[in-house]
PDB file of C-alpha atoms in Angstrom:
ATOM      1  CA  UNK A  19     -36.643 -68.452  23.394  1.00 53.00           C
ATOM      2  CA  UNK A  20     -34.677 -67.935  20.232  1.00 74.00           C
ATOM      3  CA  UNK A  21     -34.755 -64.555  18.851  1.00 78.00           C
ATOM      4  CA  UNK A  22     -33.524 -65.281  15.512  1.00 83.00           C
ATOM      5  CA  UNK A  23     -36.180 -68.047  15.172  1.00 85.00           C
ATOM      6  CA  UNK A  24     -38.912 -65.534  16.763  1.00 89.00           C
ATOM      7  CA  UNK A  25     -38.074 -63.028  14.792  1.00 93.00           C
ATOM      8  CA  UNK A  26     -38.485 -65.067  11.489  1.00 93.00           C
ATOM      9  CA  UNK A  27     -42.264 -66.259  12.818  1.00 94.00           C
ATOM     10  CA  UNK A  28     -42.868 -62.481  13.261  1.00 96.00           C
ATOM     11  CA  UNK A  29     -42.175 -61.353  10.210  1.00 97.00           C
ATOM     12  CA  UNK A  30     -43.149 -63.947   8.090  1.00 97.00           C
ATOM     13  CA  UNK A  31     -46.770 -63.636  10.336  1.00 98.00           C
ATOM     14  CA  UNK A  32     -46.643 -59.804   9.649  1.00 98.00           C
ATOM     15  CA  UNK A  33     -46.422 -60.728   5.786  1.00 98.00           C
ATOM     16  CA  UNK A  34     -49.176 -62.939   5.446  1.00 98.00           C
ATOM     17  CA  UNK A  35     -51.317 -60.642   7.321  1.00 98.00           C
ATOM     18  CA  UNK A  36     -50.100 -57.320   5.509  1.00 98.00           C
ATOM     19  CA  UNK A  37     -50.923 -59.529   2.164  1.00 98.00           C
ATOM     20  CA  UNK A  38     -54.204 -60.308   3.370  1.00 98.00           C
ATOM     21  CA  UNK A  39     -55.011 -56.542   4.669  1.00 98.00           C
ATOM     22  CA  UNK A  40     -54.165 -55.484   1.552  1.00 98.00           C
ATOM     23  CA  UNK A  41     -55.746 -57.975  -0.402  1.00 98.00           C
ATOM     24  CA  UNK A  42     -59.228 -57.174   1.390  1.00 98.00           C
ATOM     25  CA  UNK A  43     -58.558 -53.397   0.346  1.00 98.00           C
ATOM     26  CA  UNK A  44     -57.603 -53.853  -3.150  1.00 97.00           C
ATOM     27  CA  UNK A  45     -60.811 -55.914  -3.522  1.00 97.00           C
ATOM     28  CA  UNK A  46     -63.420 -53.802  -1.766  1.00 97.00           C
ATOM     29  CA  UNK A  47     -62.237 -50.310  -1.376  1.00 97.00           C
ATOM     30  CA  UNK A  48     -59.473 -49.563  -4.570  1.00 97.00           C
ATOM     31  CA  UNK A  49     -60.445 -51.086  -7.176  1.00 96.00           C
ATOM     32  CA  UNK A  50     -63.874 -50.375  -7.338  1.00 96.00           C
ATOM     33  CA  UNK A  51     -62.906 -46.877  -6.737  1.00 96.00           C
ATOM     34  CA  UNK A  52     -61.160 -47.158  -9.441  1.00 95.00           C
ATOM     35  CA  UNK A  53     -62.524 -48.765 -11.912  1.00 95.00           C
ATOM     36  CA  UNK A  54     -65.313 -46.300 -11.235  1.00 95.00           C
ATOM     37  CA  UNK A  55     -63.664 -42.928 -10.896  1.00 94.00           C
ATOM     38  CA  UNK A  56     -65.271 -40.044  -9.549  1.00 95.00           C
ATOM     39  CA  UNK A  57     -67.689 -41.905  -7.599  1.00 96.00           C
ATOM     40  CA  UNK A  58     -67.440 -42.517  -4.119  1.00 97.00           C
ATOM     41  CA  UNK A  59     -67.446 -46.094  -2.236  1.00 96.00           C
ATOM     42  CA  UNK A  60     -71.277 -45.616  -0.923  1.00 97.00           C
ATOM     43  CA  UNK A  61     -72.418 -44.277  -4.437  1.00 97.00           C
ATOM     44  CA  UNK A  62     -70.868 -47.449  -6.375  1.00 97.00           C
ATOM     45  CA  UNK A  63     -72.503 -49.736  -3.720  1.00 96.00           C
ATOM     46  CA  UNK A  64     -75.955 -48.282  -4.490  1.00 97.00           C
ATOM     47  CA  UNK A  65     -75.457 -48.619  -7.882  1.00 96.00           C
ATOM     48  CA  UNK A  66     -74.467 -52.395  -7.266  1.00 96.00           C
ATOM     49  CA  UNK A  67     -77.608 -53.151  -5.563  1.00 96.00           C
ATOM     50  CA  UNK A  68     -79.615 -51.590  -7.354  1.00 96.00           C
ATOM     51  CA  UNK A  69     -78.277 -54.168 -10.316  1.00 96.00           C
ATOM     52  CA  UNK A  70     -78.646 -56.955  -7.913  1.00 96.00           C
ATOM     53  CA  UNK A  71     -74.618 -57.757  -7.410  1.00 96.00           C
ATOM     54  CA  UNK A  72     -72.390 -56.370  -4.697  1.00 95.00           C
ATOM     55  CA  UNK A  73     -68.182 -57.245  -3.920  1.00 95.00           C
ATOM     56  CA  UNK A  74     -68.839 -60.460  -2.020  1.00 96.00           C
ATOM     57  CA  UNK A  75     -67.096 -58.748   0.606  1.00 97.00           C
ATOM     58  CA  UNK A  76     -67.890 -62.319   3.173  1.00 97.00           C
ATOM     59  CA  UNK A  77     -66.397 -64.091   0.664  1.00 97.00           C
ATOM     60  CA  UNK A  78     -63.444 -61.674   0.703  1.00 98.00           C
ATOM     61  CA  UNK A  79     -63.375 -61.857   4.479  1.00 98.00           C
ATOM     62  CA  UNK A  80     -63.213 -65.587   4.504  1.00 98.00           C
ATOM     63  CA  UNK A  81     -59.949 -65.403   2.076  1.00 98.00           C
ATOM     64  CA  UNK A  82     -58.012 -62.774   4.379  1.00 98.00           C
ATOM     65  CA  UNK A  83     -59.265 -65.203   7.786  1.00 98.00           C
ATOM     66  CA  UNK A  84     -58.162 -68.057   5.921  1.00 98.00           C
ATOM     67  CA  UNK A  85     -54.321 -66.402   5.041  1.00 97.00           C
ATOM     68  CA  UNK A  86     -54.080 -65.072   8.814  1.00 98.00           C
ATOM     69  CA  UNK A  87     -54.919 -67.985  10.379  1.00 98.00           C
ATOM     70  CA  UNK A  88     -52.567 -70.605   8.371  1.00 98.00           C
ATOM     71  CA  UNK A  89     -50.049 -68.098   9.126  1.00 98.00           C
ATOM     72  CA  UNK A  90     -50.863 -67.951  12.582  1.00 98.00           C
ATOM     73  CA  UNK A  91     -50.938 -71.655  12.846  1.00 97.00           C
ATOM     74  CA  UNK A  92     -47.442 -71.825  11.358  1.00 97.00           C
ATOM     75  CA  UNK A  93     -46.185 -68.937  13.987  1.00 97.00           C
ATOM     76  CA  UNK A  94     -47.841 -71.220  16.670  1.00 96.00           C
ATOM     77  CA  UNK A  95     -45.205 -74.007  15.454  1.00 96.00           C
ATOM     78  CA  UNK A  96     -42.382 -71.781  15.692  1.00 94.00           C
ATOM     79  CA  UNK A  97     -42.509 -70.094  18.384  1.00 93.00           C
ATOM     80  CA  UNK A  98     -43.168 -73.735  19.853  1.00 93.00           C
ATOM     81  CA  UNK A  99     -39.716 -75.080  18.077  1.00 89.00           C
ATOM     82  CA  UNK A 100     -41.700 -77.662  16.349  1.00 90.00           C
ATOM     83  CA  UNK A 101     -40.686 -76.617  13.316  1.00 91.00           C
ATOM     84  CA  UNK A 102     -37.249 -75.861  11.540  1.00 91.00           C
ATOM     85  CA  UNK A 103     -35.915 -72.531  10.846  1.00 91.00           C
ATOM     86  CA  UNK A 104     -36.047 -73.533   6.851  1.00 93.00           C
ATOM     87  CA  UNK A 105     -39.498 -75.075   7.525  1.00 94.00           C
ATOM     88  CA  UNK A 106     -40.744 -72.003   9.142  1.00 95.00           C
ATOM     89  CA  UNK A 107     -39.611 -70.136   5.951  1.00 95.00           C
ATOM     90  CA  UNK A 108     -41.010 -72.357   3.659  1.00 96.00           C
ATOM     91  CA  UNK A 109     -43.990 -71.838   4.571  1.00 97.00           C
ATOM     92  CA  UNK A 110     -44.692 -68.614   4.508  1.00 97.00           C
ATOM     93  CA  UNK A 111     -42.811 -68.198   1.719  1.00 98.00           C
ATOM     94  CA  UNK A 112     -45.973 -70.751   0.097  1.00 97.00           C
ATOM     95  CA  UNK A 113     -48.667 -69.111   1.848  1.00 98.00           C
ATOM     96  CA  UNK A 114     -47.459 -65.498   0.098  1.00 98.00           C
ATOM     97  CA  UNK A 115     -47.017 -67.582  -3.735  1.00 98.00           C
ATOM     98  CA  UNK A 116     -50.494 -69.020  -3.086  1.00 98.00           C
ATOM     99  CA  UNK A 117     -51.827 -65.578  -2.268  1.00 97.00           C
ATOM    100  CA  UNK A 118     -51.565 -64.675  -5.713  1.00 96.00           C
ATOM    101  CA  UNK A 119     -54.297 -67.372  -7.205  1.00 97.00           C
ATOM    102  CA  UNK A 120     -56.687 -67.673  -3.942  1.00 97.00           C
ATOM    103  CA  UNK A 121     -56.363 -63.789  -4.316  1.00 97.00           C
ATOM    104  CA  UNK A 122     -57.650 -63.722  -8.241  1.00 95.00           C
ATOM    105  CA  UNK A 123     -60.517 -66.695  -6.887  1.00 96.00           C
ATOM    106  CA  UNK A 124     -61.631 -64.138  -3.934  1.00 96.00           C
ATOM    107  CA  UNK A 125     -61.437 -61.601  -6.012  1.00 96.00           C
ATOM    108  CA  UNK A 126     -63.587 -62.613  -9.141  1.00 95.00           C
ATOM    109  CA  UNK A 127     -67.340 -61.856  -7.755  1.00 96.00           C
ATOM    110  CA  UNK A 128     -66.342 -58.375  -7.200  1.00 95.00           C
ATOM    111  CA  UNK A 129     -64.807 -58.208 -10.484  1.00 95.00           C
ATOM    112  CA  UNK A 130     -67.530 -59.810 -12.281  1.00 95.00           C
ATOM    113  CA  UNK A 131     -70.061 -57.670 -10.335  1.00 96.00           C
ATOM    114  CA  UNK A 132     -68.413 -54.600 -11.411  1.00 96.00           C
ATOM    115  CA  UNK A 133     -68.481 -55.246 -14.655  1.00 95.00           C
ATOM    116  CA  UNK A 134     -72.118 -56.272 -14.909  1.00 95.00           C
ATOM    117  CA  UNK A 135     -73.477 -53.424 -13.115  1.00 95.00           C
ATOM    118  CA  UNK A 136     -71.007 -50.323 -14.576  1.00 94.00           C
ATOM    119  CA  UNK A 137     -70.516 -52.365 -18.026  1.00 91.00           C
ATOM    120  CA  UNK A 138     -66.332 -52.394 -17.776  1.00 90.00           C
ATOM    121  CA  UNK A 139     -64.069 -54.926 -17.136  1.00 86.00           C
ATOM    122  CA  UNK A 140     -63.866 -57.351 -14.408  1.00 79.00           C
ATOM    123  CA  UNK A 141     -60.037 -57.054 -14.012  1.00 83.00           C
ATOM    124  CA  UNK A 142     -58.080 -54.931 -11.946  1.00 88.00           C
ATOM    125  CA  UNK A 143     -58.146 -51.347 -12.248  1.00 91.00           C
ATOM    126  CA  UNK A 144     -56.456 -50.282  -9.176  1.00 92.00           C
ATOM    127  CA  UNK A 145     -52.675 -50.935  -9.577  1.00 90.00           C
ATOM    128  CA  UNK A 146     -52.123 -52.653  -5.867  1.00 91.00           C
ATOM    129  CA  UNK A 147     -53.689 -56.267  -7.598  1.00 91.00           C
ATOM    130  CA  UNK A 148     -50.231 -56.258  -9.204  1.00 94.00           C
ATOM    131  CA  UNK A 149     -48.282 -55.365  -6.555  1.00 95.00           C
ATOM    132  CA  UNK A 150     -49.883 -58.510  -4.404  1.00 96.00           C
ATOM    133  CA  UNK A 151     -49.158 -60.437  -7.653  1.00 96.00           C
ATOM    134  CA  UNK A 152     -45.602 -59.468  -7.515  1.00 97.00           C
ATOM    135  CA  UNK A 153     -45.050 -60.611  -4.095  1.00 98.00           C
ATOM    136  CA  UNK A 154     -46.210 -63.949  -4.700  1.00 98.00           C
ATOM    137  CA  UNK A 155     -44.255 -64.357  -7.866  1.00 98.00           C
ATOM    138  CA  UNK A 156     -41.198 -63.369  -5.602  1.00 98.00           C
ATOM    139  CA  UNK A 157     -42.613 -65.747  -2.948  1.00 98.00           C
ATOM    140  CA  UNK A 158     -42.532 -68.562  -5.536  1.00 97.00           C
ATOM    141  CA  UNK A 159     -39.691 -68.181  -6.989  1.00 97.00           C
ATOM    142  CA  UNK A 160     -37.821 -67.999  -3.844  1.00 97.00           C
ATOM    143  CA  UNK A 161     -39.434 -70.993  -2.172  1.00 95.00           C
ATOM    144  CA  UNK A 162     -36.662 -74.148  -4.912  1.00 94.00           C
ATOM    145  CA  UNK A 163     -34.259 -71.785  -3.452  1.00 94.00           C
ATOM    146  CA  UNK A 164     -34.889 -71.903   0.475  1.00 93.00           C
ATOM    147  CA  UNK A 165     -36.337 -75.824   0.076  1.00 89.00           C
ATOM    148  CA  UNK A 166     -32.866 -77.387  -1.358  1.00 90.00           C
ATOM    149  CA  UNK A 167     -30.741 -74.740   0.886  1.00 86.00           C
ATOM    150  CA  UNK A 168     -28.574 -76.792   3.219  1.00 77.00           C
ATOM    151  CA  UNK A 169     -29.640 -76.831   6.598  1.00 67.00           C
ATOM    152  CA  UNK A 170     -26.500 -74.385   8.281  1.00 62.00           C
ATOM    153  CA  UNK A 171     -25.355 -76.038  12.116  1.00 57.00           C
ATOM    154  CA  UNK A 172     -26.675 -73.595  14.321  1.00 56.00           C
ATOM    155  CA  UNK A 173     -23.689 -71.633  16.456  1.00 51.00           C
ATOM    156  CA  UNK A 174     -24.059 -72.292  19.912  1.00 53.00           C
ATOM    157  CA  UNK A 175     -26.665 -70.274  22.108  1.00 50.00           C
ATOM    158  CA  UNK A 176     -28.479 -69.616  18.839  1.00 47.00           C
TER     159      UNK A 176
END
């Protein structure tokens, strides 16, 4: 086993799956707290069924699954040297830029049934929406880097 090449698959795993975690929190938990301050989480639930919309929280679900599992899929490959190093990072590094539009998609039901049943916006209130977005921008604007990198040789025993 290659630690560097281990290591990589770790981390880049840990990403996806911290972007997903939070991801699932911004849109279920923080920003509706948010957007509707000084009520609680079961209070701004009731209020959403009682207006017949709620946070789409499966559909939320099935966004975070899908992120973990590509990633895991792509760990899978490294950890089973059937991908490069550069490959490896590549990847991920696209699975964290497309985070930022799949997350905006996943998020827009719970947006849109915020707004409709506490008459405010659909965006985000919560500031963590941004941070996510940041991440992917820095995702995406490091991925022309890595992709026309030269391959290094690997030292020996590496």
């Amino acid at each position: 086993m290659q630690w560097p090449v281990t290591l990589l698959g770790l981390a880049g795993y840990l990403s996806v799956v911290g972007y997903a975690v939070a991801g699932v929190f911004q849109i279920l938990v923080w920003n509706p707290l948010a957007a509707v301050p000084g009520a609680t989480l079961d209070e701004i639930h009731a209020v959403m069924d009682r207006a017949n919309e709620s946070l789409s929280a499966p559909v939320v679900l099935v966004w975070a699954a899908t992120g973990t599992l590509l990633a895991a899929a792509v760990l899978i490959a490294t950890l089973k040297q059937s991908i490069s190093i550069k490959v490896t990072t590549v990847l991920y590094l696209l699975l964290l830029a497309l985070g930022a539009p799949s997350h905006m998609m996943a998020s827009f039901p719970a947006g849109m049934g915020i707004a409709d049943a506490f008459a405010t916006s659909g965006g985000d209130h919560a500031p963590w929406g941004v941070m996510l977005y940041i991440v992917s921008a820095l995702a995406f604007l490091a991925l022309p880097v890595v992709a026309v990198s030269r391959n290094r040789p690997e030292a020996p025993g590496v």
